[in-house]
Coordinates of N, CA and C in Angstrom, one line a residue:
M934 N 97.7 148.1 86.3 CA 97.7 149.5 86.8 C 97.4 149.5 88.3
G935 N 98.2 150.1 89.1 CA 98.0 150.1 90.6 C 97.0 151.2 91.0
R936 N 96.8 151.3 92.3 CA 95.9 152.2 92.9 C 96.4 153.6 92.6
P937 N 95.5 154.6 92.2 CA 96.0 155.9 92.0 C 96.4 156.6 93.3
D938 N 97.4 157.5 93.2 CA 97.8 158.2 94.4 C 96.7 159.2 94.8
K939 N 97.0 159.9 95.9 CA 96.0 160.8 96.5 C 95.6 161.9 95.6
A940 N 96.5 162.5 94.9 CA 96.2 163.6 94.0 C 95.3 163.0 92.8
A941 N 95.7 161.9 92.3 CA 94.9 161.3 91.2 C 93.5 160.9 91.7
R942 N 93.4 160.4 92.9 CA 92.0 160.1 93.5 C 91.2 161.3 93.6
A943 N 91.8 162.4 94.0 CA 91.1 163.7 94.2 C 90.7 164.2 92.8
A944 N 91.5 164.1 91.8 CA 91.2 164.5 90.4 C 90.0 163.6 89.9
I945 N 90.0 162.3 90.2 CA 89.0 161.4 89.7 C 87.6 161.8 90.4
A946 N 87.7 162.1 91.7 CA 86.5 162.5 92.4 C 86.0 163.8 91.8
Q947 N 86.8 164.8 91.4 CA 86.4 166.0 90.8 C 85.8 165.7 89.5
R948 N 86.4 164.8 88.7 CA 85.9 164.5 87.4 C 84.5 163.9 87.5
R949 N 84.3 163.1 88.5 CA 82.9 162.5 88.7 C 81.9 163.5 89.1
A950 N 82.3 164.4 90.0 CA 81.4 165.5 90.4 C 81.1 166.4 89.2
D951 N 82.1 166.7 88.3 CA 81.8 167.4 87.1 C 80.9 166.7 86.2
A952 N 81.0 165.4 86.1 CA 80.1 164.6 85.2 C 78.7 164.7 85.7
I953 N 78.5 164.6 87.0 CA 77.1 164.8 87.6 C 76.6 166.2 87.3
D954 N 77.4 167.2 87.5 CA 77.0 168.6 87.3 C 76.6 168.8 85.8
L955 N 77.4 168.2 84.9 CA 77.0 168.4 83.5 C 75.7 167.7 83.1
R956 N 75.5 166.5 83.7 CA 74.3 165.7 83.4 C 73.1 166.5 84.0
L957 N 73.3 167.0 85.2 CA 72.2 167.8 85.8 C 71.8 169.0 85.0
A958 N 72.8 169.5 84.3 CA 72.6 170.7 83.4 C 72.0 170.3 82.1
G959 N 71.8 169.0 81.9 CA 71.1 168.5 80.7 C 72.1 168.2 79.5
V960 N 73.3 168.1 79.8 CA 74.3 167.9 78.7 C 74.3 166.4 78.4
D961 N 74.3 166.1 77.1 CA 74.2 164.7 76.7 C 75.5 163.9 77.0
W962 N 75.4 162.6 77.0 CA 76.5 161.7 77.5 C 77.8 161.9 76.7
L963 N 77.7 162.0 75.3 CA 78.9 162.2 74.5 C 79.6 163.5 74.8
T964 N 78.8 164.6 75.0 CA 79.4 165.8 75.3 C 80.1 165.8 76.7
V965 N 79.5 165.1 77.6 CA 80.1 165.0 78.9 C 81.5 164.2 78.7
G966 N 81.4 163.1 78.0 CA 82.7 162.4 77.7 C 83.8 163.2 77.1
R967 N 83.4 164.0 76.1 CA 84.4 164.8 75.4 C 84.9 166.0 76.3
K968 N 84.0 166.5 77.1 CA 84.4 167.6 78.0 C 85.4 167.1 79.0
L969 N 85.3 165.9 79.5 CA 86.1 165.3 80.5 C 87.2 164.4 80.0
A970 N 87.5 164.5 78.7 CA 88.5 163.6 78.1 C 89.9 164.2 78.4
A971 N 90.9 163.3 78.5 CA 92.3 163.7 78.7 C 93.0 164.2 77.5
D972 N 92.6 163.7 76.3 CA 93.2 164.1 75.1 C 92.7 165.5 74.6
P973 N 93.5 166.5 74.5 CA 93.0 167.8 74.0 C 92.4 167.7 72.6
A974 N 92.8 166.7 71.8 CA 92.3 166.6 70.4 C 90.8 166.3 70.4
I975 N 90.3 165.6 71.5 CA 88.8 165.3 71.5 C 88.1 166.1 72.6
N976 N 88.9 166.7 73.5 CA 88.3 167.4 74.6 C 87.6 168.7 74.0
S977 N 86.4 168.9 74.4 CA 85.6 170.0 73.8 C 86.2 171.4 74.2
D978 N 87.0 171.4 75.3 CA 87.7 172.7 75.7 C 89.1 172.8 75.0
R979 N 89.5 171.7 74.3 CA 90.8 171.7 73.7 C 92.0 171.7 74.8
I980 N 91.7 171.4 76.0 CA 92.7 171.3 77.1 C 92.5 169.9 77.7
A981 N 93.6 169.3 78.0 CA 93.6 168.0 78.6 C 93.0 168.1 80.0
Y982 N 91.9 167.3 80.3 CA 91.3 167.3 81.6 C 92.1 166.4 82.5
P983 N 92.5 166.8 83.7 CA 93.3 166.0 84.6 C 92.6 164.7 84.9
Q984 N 93.3 163.6 84.8 CA 92.7 162.3 85.1 C 91.4 162.1 84.2
G985 N 91.4 162.7 83.0 CA 90.3 162.6 82.1 C 90.2 161.2 81.5
Y986 N 89.1 161.0 80.8 CA 88.8 159.7 80.1 C 89.9 159.5 79.1
G987 N 90.5 158.3 79.1 CA 91.6 157.9 78.2 C 92.9 158.4 78.6
I988 N 93.1 158.8 79.9 CA 94.4 159.3 80.3 C 95.6 158.4 80.1
D989 N 95.3 157.1 80.3 CA 96.4 156.1 80.0 C 96.8 156.1 78.6
R990 N 95.8 156.1 77.7 CA 96.1 156.1 76.2 C 96.8 157.4 75.8
Y991 N 96.3 158.5 76.4 CA 96.9 159.8 76.1 C 98.4 159.8 76.5
K992 N 98.7 159.3 77.7 CA 100.1 159.3 78.2 C 101.0 158.4 77.3
K993 N 100.4 157.4 76.7 CA 101.2 156.5 75.9 C 101.2 156.9 74.4
G994 N 100.6 158.0 74.1 CA 100.5 158.5 72.7 C 99.6 157.7 71.8
L995 N 98.7 157.0 72.3 CA 97.8 156.1 71.5 C 96.6 157.0 71.1
E996 N 95.8 156.4 70.2 CA 94.6 157.0 69.7 C 93.6 157.3 70.9
P997 N 92.9 158.3 70.9 CA 91.9 158.6 72.0 C 90.8 157.6 72.0
P998 N 90.1 157.5 73.0 CA 88.9 156.6 73.1 C 87.9 157.0 72.1
A999 N 87.1 156.0 71.6 CA 86.1 156.2 70.6 C 84.9 156.8 71.4
D1000 N 83.9 157.4 70.6 CA 82.8 158.0 71.2 C 82.0 157.1 72.2
D1001 N 81.8 155.8 71.8 CA 81.1 154.9 72.7 C 81.8 154.7 74.0
Q1002 N 83.2 154.7 73.9 CA 84.0 154.5 75.1 C 83.9 155.7 76.0
L1003 N 83.8 156.9 75.4 CA 83.6 158.1 76.2 C 82.3 158.1 76.9
I1004 N 81.3 157.7 76.2 CA 79.9 157.6 76.7 C 79.9 156.6 77.9
N1005 N 80.5 155.5 77.7 CA 80.5 154.4 78.7 C 81.3 154.9 80.0
A1006 N 82.4 155.6 79.7 CA 83.2 156.2 80.9 C 82.4 157.2 81.7
A1007 N 81.7 158.1 80.9 CA 80.9 159.1 81.6 C 79.7 158.5 82.4
C1008 N 79.1 157.5 81.8 CA 78.0 156.8 82.5 C 78.5 156.1 83.8
K1009 N 79.6 155.4 83.6 CA 80.2 154.7 84.8 C 80.6 155.7 85.9
D1010 N 81.2 156.9 85.5 CA 81.5 157.9 86.5 C 80.3 158.4 87.3
V1011 N 79.2 158.7 86.6 CA 78.0 159.2 87.2 C 77.4 158.1 88.1
R1012 N 77.4 156.9 87.7 CA 76.9 155.8 88.5 C 77.7 155.6 89.8
Q1013 N 79.0 155.6 89.6 CA 79.9 155.5 90.8 C 79.8 156.6 91.8
A1014 N 79.7 157.9 91.2 CA 79.5 159.0 92.1 C 78.2 159.0 92.9
L1015 N 77.2 158.6 92.2 CA 75.9 158.5 92.9 C 75.9 157.4 93.9
K1016 N 76.5 156.3 93.6 CA 76.7 155.2 94.6 C 77.4 155.7 95.8
E1017 N 78.5 156.4 95.6 CA 79.3 156.9 96.8 C 78.5 157.9 97.6
R1018 N 77.8 158.8 96.9 CA 76.9 159.7 97.6 C 75.9 159.0 98.5
T1019 N 75.2 158.0 97.9 CA 74.2 157.3 98.6 C 74.8 156.6 99.8
T1020 N 76.0 156.0 99.6 CA 76.6 155.3 100.7 C 76.9 156.3 101.9
E1021 N 77.4 157.5 101.5 CA 77.8 158.5 102.5 C 76.5 159.0 103.2
Q1022 N 75.4 159.1 102.5 CA 74.2 159.6 103.1 C 73.7 158.5 104.1
D1023 N 73.8 157.2 103.7 CA 73.4 156.1 104.5 C 74.2 156.1 105.8
E1024 N 75.5 156.3 105.7 CA 76.4 156.4 106.9 C 76.0 157.5 107.8
N1025 N 75.7 158.7 107.2 CA 75.3 159.8 108.0 C 74.0 159.6 108.7
A1026 N 73.1 158.9 108.0 CA 71.8 158.6 108.6 C 72.0 157.6 109.8
D1027 N 72.9 156.7 109.6 CA 73.1 155.7 110.7 C 73.7 156.4 111.9
E1028 N 74.6 157.4 111.7 CA 75.2 158.1 112.8 C 74.1 158.9 113.5
L1029 N 73.3 159.6 112.8 CA 72.2 160.4 113.4 C 71.2 159.5 114.1
R1030 N 70.9 158.3 113.6 CA 70.0 157.3 114.2 C 70.6 156.9 115.5
A1031 N 71.9 156.7 115.6 CA 72.6 156.3 116.8 C 72.4 157.4 117.9
V1032 N 72.6 158.6 117.5 CA 72.5 159.7 118.4 C 71.1 159.8 118.9
E1033 N 70.1 159.7 118.0 CA 68.7 159.8 118.4 C 68.4 158.7 119.4
N1034 N 68.9 157.5 119.1 CA 68.6 156.3 120.0 C 69.2 156.6 121.4
L1035 N 70.4 157.2 121.5 CA 70.9 157.6 122.8 C 70.0 158.6 123.5
R1036 N 69.5 159.6 122.8 CA 68.6 160.6 123.4 C 67.3 159.9 123.9
L1037 N 66.8 159.0 123.1 CA 65.6 158.3 123.5 C 65.8 157.5 124.7
D1038 N 67.0 156.9 124.8 CA 67.3 156.1 126.0 C 67.3 156.9 127.2
R1039 N 67.8 158.1 127.2 CA 67.8 159.0 128.4 C 66.4 159.4 128.7
L1040 N 65.6 159.8 127.7 CA 64.2 160.2 128.0 C 63.4 159.0 128.5
F1041 N 63.6 157.8 127.9 CA 62.9 156.6 128.3 C 63.2 156.3 129.7
F1042 N 64.4 156.3 130.1 CA 64.8 155.9 131.5 C 64.0 156.7 132.5
V1043 N 64.0 158.1 132.3 CA 63.2 158.9 133.2 C 61.8 158.6 133.3
A1044 N 61.1 158.5 132.1 CA 59.7 158.2 132.0 C 59.4 156.8 132.6
Y1045 N 60.2 155.8 132.3 CA 60.0 154.4 132.7 C 60.1 154.3 134.2
R1046 N 61.1 155.0 134.8 CA 61.3 154.9 136.2 C 60.1 155.5 136.9
Q1047 N 59.7 156.7 136.4 CA 58.5 157.3 137.1 C 57.2 156.5 136.9
A1048 N 57.1 155.9 135.7 CA 55.9 155.0 135.5 C 55.9 153.8 136.3
V1049 N 57.0 153.1 136.5 CA 57.1 151.9 137.3 C 57.0 152.2 138.8
K1050 N 57.8 153.2 139.2 CA 57.9 153.6 140.7 C 56.6 154.1 141.2
D1051 N 56.0 155.1 140.5 CA 54.8 155.8 141.0 C 53.5 155.3 140.3
G1052 N 53.6 154.5 139.3 CA 52.4 154.1 138.5 C 51.8 155.3 137.9
D1053 N 52.5 156.3 137.6 CA 52.1 157.6 137.0 C 51.6 157.4 135.6
L1054 N 50.3 157.5 135.3 CA 49.7 157.3 134.0 C 50.3 158.1 132.9
P1055 N 50.5 159.5 133.1 CA 51.1 160.3 132.1 C 52.5 159.8 131.8
A1056 N 53.3 159.3 132.8 CA 54.6 158.8 132.6 C 54.6 157.5 131.8
I1057 N 53.5 156.7 132.0 CA 53.4 155.5 131.2 C 53.1 155.8 129.8
D1058 N 52.2 156.8 129.5 CA 51.9 157.2 128.2 C 53.2 157.7 127.5
R1059 N 54.0 158.5 128.2 CA 55.2 159.1 127.7 C 56.2 158.0 127.3
A1060 N 56.3 157.0 128.2 CA 57.3 155.9 127.9 C 56.8 155.1 126.7
L1061 N 55.5 154.9 126.6 CA 55.0 154.2 125.4 C 55.2 155.0 124.1
R1062 N 55.1 156.3 124.2 CA 55.3 157.2 123.0 C 56.8 157.1 122.6
I1063 N 57.7 157.1 123.6 CA 59.1 157.0 123.3 C 59.4 155.6 122.6
M1064 N 58.8 154.6 123.2 CA 59.0 153.2 122.6 C 58.5 153.2 121.1
E1065 N 57.3 153.8 120.9 CA 56.8 153.9 119.5 C 57.7 154.6 118.6
R1066 N 58.3 155.7 119.1 CA 59.2 156.5 118.2 C 60.4 155.7 117.9
R1067 N 61.0 155.0 118.9 CA 62.2 154.2 118.7 C 61.9 153.1 117.6
A1068 N 60.7 152.4 117.8 CA 60.3 151.4 116.9 C 60.2 151.9 115.4
R1069 N 59.5 153.1 115.3 CA 59.4 153.7 114.0 C 60.7 154.0 113.4
M1070 N 61.6 154.7 114.2 CA 62.8 155.2 113.7 C 63.7 154.0 113.2
N1071 N 63.7 152.9 114.0 CA 64.6 151.8 113.7 C 63.9 150.7 112.8
G1072 N 62.7 151.0 112.4 CA 62.0 150.1 111.4 C 61.6 148.8 112.1
L1073 N 61.3 148.8 113.4 CA 60.9 147.6 114.1 C 59.4 147.2 113.9
D1074 N 58.6 148.2 113.5 CA 57.2 147.9 113.3 C 57.0 147.3 111.9
K1075 N 56.1 146.3 111.9 CA 55.8 145.6 110.7 C 54.8 146.6 109.9
P1076 N 55.0 146.6 108.6 CA 54.0 147.4 107.9 C 52.6 146.9 108.0
A1077 N 51.7 147.8 108.0 CA 50.3 147.4 108.1 C 49.9 146.7 106.9
K1078 N 49.1 145.6 107.0 CA 48.6 144.9 105.9 C 47.5 145.6 105.3
T1079 N 47.5 145.7 104.0 CA 46.4 146.3 103.3 C 45.8 145.3 102.3
E1080 N 44.5 145.4 102.2 CA 43.8 144.5 101.3 C 43.1 145.3 100.3
I1081 N 43.2 144.9 99.0 CA 42.6 145.6 98.0 C 41.4 144.8 97.6
V1082 N 40.2 145.5 97.6 CA 39.0 144.8 97.3 C 38.5 145.5 96.0
T1083 N 38.1 144.6 95.0 CA 37.6 145.2 93.8 C 36.2 144.6 93.6
R1084 N 35.4 145.4 93.0 CA 34.0 145.0 92.6 C 34.0 144.7 91.1
P1085 N 33.3 143.7 90.7 CA 33.2 143.4 89.3 C 32.5 144.5 88.6
L1086 N 32.9 144.8 87.3 CA 32.3 145.8 86.5 C 30.9 145.4 86.1
Q1087 N 30.0 146.3 86.1 CA 28.6 146.0 85.7 C 28.5 146.2 84.3
A1088 N 27.8 145.3 83.6 CA 27.6 145.4 82.2 C 26.7 146.6 81.9
A1089 N 27.0 147.3 80.8 CA 26.2 148.4 80.4 C 24.9 147.9 79.9
S1090 N 23.8 148.6 80.2 CA 22.4 148.2 79.7 C 22.1 148.6 78.4

């Protein structure tokens, strides 16, 4: 089977979003699978869901997927949709981080120039604060080491 066309990809994306919405509403996996099934005989709405589970089987007139196959399909959809959302959020965070780095560059240049040229102590402090912010934002700082100290339990008298 080849790559789905644009309309099919949009329908699959909608199915995945619907699967997440149903799970968030507390619907069990089997009901999600049945609600999003392509075959009206097992679809809980009795209407074929576009690009629903078992669409290939339905188009060929074969038996609909078994309950465990519907559950697996629903689980896979939710996992994939969450993975895509996480990836999208990571990409957005990377874009925002790049913008913030550019802003910090501009601010740092002004503070650094004044600190070096005039030896201005407030400008030095400002430059250091900008450097600290950049390091924190970009994860350059090593985490602080923590040591857990335990005392032996005293025996009851």
